[in-house]
Tab-separated table of C-alpha atoms and ligand atoms in Angstrom:
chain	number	residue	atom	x	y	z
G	133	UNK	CA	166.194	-139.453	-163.021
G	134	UNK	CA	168.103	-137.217	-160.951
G	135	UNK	CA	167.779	-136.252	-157.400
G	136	UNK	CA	168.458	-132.651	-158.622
G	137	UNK	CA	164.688	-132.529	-159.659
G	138	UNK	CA	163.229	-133.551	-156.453
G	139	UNK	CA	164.814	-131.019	-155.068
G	140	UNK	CA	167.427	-132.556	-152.951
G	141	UNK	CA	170.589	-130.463	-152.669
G	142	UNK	CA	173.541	-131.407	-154.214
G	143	UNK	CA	176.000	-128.960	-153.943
G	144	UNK	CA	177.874	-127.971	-150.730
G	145	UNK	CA	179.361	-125.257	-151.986
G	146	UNK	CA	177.286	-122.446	-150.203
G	147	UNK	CA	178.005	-124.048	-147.360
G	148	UNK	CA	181.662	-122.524	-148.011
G	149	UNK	CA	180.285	-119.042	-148.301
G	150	UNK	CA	179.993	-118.753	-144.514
G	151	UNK	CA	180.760	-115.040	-143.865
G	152	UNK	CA	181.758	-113.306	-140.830
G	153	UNK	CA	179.472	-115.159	-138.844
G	154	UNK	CA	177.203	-113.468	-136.188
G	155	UNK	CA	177.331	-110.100	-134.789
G	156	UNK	CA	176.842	-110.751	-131.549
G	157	UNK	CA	175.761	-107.351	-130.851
G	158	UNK	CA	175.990	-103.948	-132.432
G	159	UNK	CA	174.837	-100.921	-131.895
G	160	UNK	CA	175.033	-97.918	-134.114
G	161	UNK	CA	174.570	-94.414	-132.329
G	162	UNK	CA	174.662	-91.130	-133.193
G	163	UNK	CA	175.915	-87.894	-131.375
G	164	UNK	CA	173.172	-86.263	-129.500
G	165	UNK	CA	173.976	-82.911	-131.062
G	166	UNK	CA	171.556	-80.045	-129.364
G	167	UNK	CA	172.147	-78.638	-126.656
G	168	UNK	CA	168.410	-77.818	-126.371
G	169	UNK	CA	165.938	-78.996	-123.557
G	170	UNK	CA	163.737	-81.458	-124.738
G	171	UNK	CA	160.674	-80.820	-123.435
G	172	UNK	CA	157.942	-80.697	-125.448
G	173	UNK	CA	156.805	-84.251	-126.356
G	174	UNK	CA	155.681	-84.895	-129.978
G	175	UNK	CA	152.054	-85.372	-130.724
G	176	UNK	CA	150.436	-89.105	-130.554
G	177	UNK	CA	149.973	-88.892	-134.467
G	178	UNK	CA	153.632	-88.121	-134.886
G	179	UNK	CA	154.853	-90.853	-133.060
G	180	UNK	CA	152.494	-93.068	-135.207
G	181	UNK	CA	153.970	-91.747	-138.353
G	182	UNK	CA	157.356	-92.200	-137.168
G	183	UNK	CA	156.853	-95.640	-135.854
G	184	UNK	CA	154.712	-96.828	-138.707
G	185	UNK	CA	158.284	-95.399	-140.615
G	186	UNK	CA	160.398	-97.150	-139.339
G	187	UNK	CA	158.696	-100.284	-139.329
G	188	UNK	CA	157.790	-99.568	-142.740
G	189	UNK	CA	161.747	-99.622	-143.918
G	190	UNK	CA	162.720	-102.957	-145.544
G	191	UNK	CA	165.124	-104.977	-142.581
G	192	UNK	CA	163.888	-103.464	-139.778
G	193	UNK	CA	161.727	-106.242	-137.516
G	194	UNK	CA	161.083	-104.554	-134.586
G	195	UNK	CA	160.915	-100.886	-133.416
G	196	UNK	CA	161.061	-100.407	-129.156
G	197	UNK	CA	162.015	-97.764	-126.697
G	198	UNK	CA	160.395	-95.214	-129.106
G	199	UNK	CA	160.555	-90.948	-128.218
G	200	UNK	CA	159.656	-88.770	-129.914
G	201	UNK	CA	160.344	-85.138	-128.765
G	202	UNK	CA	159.958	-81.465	-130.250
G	203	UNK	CA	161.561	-78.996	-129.403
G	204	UNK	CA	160.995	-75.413	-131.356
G	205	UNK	CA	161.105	-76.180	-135.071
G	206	UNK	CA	163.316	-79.441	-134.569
G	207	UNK	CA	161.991	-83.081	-134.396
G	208	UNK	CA	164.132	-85.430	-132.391
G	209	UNK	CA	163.562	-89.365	-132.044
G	210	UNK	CA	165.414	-91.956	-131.038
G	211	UNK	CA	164.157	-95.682	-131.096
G	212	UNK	CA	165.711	-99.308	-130.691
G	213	UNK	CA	165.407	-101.095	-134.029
G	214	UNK	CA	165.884	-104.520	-134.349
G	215	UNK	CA	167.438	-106.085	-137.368
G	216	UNK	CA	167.956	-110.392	-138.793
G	217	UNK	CA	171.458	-111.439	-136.692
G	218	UNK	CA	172.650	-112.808	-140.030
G	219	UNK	CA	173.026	-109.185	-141.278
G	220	UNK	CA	176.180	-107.909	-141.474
G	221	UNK	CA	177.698	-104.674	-140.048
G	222	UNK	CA	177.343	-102.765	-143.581
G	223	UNK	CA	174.044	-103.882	-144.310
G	224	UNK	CA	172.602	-102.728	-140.564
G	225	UNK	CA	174.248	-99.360	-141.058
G	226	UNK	CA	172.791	-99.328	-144.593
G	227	UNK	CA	169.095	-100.160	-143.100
G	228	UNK	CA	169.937	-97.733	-140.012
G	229	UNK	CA	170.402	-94.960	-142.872
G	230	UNK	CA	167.360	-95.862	-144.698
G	231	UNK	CA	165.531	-95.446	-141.833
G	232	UNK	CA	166.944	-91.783	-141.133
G	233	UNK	CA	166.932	-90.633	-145.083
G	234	UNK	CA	163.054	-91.797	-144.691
G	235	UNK	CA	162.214	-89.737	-141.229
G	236	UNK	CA	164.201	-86.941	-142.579
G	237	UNK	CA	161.848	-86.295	-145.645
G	238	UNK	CA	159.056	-86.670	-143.688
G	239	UNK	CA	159.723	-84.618	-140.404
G	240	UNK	CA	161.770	-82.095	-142.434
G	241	UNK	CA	163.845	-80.496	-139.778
G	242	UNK	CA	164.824	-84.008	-137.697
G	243	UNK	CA	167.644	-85.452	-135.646
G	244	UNK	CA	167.333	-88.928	-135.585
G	245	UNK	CA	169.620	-91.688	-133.125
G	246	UNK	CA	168.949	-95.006	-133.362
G	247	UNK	CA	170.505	-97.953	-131.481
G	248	UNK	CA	170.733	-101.114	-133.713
G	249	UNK	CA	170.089	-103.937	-132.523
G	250	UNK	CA	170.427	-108.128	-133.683
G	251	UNK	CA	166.553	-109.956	-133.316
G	252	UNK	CA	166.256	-112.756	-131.278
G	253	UNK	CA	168.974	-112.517	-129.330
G	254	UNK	CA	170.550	-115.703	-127.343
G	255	UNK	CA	169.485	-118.002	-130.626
G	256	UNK	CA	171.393	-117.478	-133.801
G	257	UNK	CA	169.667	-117.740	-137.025
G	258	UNK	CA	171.452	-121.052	-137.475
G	259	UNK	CA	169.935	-122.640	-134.239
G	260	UNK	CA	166.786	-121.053	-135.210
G	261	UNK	CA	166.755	-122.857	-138.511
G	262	UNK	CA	167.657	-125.976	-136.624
G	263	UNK	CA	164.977	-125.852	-134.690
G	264	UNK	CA	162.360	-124.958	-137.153
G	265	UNK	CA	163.134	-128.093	-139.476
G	266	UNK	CA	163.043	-130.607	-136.194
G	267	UNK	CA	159.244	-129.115	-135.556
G	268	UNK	CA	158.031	-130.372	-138.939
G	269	UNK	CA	156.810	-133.904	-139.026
G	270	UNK	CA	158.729	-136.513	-139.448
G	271	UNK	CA	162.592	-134.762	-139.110
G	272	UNK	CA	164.287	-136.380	-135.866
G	273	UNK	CA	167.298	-134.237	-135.649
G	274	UNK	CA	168.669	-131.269	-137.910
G	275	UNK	CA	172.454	-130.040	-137.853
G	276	UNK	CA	174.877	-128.106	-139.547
G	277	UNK	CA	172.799	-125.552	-140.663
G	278	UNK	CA	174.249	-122.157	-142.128
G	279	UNK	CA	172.318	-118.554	-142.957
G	280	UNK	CA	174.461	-116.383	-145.550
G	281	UNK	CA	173.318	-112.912	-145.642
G	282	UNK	CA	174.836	-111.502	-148.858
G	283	UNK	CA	173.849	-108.880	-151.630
G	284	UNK	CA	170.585	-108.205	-149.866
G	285	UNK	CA	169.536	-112.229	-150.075
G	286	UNK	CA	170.041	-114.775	-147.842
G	287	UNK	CA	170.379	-117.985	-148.369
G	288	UNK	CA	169.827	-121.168	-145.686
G	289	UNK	CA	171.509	-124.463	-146.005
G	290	UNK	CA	170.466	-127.594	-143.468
G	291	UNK	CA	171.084	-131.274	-142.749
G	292	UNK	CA	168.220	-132.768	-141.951
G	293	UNK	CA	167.503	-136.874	-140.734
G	294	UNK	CA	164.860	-138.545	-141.117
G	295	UNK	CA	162.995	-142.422	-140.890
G	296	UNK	CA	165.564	-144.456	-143.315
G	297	UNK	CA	162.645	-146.428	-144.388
G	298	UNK	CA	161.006	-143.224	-145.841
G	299	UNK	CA	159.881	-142.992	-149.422
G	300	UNK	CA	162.414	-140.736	-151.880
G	301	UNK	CA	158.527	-139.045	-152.320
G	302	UNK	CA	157.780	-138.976	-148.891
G	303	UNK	CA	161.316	-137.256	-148.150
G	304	UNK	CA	160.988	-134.961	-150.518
G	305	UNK	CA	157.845	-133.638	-149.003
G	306	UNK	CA	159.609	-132.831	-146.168
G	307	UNK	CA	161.986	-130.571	-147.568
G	308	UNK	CA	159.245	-129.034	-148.885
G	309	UNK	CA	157.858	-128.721	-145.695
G	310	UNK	CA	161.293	-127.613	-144.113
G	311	UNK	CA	161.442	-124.964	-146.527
G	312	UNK	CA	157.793	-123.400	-145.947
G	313	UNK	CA	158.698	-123.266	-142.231
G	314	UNK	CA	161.753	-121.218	-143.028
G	315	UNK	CA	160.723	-119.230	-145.550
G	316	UNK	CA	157.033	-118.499	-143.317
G	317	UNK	CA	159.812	-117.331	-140.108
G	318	UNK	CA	162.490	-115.652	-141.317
G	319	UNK	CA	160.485	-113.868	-144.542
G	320	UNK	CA	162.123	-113.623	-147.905
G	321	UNK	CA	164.944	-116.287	-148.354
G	322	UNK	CA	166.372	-116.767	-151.537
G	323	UNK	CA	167.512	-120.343	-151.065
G	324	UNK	CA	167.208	-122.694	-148.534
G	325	UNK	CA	168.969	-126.100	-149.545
G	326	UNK	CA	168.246	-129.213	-147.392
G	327	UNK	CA	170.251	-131.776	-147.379
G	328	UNK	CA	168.186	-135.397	-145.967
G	329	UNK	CA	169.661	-137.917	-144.779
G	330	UNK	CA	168.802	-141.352	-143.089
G	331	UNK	CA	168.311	-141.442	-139.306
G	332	UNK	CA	171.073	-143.124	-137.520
G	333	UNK	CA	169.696	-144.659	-134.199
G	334	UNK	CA	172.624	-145.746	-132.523
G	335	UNK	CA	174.541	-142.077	-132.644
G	336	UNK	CA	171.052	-140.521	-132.303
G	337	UNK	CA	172.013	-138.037	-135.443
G	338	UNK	CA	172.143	-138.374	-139.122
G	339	UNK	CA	174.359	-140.485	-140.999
G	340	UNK	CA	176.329	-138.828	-143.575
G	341	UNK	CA	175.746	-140.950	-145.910
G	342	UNK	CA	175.488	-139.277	-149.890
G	343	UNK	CA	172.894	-139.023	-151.834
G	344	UNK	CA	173.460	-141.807	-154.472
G	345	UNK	CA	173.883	-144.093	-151.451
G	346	UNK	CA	169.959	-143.135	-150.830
G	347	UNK	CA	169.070	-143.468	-153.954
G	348	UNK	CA	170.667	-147.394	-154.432
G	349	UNK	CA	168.989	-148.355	-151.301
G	350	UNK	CA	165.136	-146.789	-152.857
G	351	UNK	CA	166.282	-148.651	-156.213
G	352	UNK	CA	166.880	-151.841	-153.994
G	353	UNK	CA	163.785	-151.650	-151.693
G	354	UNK	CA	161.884	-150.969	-155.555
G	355	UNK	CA	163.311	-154.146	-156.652
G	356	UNK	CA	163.012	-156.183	-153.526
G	357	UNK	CA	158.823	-154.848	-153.634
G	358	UNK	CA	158.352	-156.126	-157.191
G	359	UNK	CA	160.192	-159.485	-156.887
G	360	UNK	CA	157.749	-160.223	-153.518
G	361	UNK	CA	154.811	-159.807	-155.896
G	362	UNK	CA	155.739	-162.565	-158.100
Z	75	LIG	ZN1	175.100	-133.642	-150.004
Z	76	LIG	ZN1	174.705	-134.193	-141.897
């Protein structure tokens, strides 16, 4: 049989796909154009619509530091939006725009600034993804894990260690596990590849050991189970 179908992953190559790496922060702003006064503020149900909007817009997480203002004819908002930090600079501008081309329909006659910013800031999707696999039961340590953001998908690779004496079965389960937790946080993911490998107590990490190694040592402990029987 092959580990392919338990789900193990094989390949490494995605792991080579590692874009730009974080943003570490961006923000996208628009001019404040009027030279009007701003002082009529919008209506309650108004700033409903518009938050229930923006939140509404595919890639957008978070809305904060919402106003909404009228003045005359004219509809101005600006808001804090908070978009996945494994987004890239193109695809936050193109979710920024959504987000306008949306309000504009709606409000009609709208100026719309909005500062973009990364979620979770001070943890890095990577870490994140880290930490998610060490919570399920049964992982002692995770490493080396990568978020791609590309084409609208993104895709999460991971090492992951666990008890050497663990079942191929049992192992698998995990990953299984692993990639629930992921998938549960972080929403749609197209992918997530996790990569399991024995425990290594001395250096307290994983050892890199490959996968056919793994599967030799299951064959052996197999063998060694049905010989005791006899
Ligand atoms: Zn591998
Ligand atoms: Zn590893």
């Amino acid at each position: 049989f092959g580990l392919a179908t338990l789900g193990f992953y094989i390949g490494d190559s995605l792991a080579s796909l590692i874009l730009s790496g974080t943003i570490g922060y961006l923000s996208i702003k628009l001019i404040w154009t009027s030279g009007m006064e701003l002082t009529d503020i919008a209506p309650k149900e108004i700033v409903e619509h518009v938050r229930k909007e923006i939140l509404e817009t595919k890639g957008i997480c978070k809305c904060e530091k919402l106003r909404v203002r009228k003045a005359g004819a004219k509809t101005f908002v600006e808001a804090t939006v908070k978009v996945p930090d494994y987004m890239n600079l193109e695809e936050a501008h193109a979710t920024a725009t959504r987000v306008e081309d949306a309000l504009k329909k709606s409000l009609k006659n709208a100026e719309i600034v909005l500062h973009v910013e990364p979620l979770e800031k001070g943890m890095q999707t990577e870490r994140l993804v880290e930490k998610l696999a060490t919570e399920v039961e049964g992982v002692k340590e995770a490493h080396a894990a990568t978020a791609v953001y590309t084409c609208g998908k993104l895709y999460v690779t991971l090492h992951a260690s666990v008890d050497p004496s663990l079942s191929i079965e049992e192992a698998h389960n995990i990953t299984k596990k692993i990639e629930r937790k992921i998938i549960e946080r972080l929403g749609s993911v197209e992918n997530v590849g996790v990569h399991i490998e024995p425990f290594n107590e001395k250096m307290q990490k994983g050892s890199e050991v490959d996968e056919n190694e793994i599967r030799r040592i299951e064959l052996l402990r197999k063998i060694l189970k049905v010989s005791n029987k006899f």
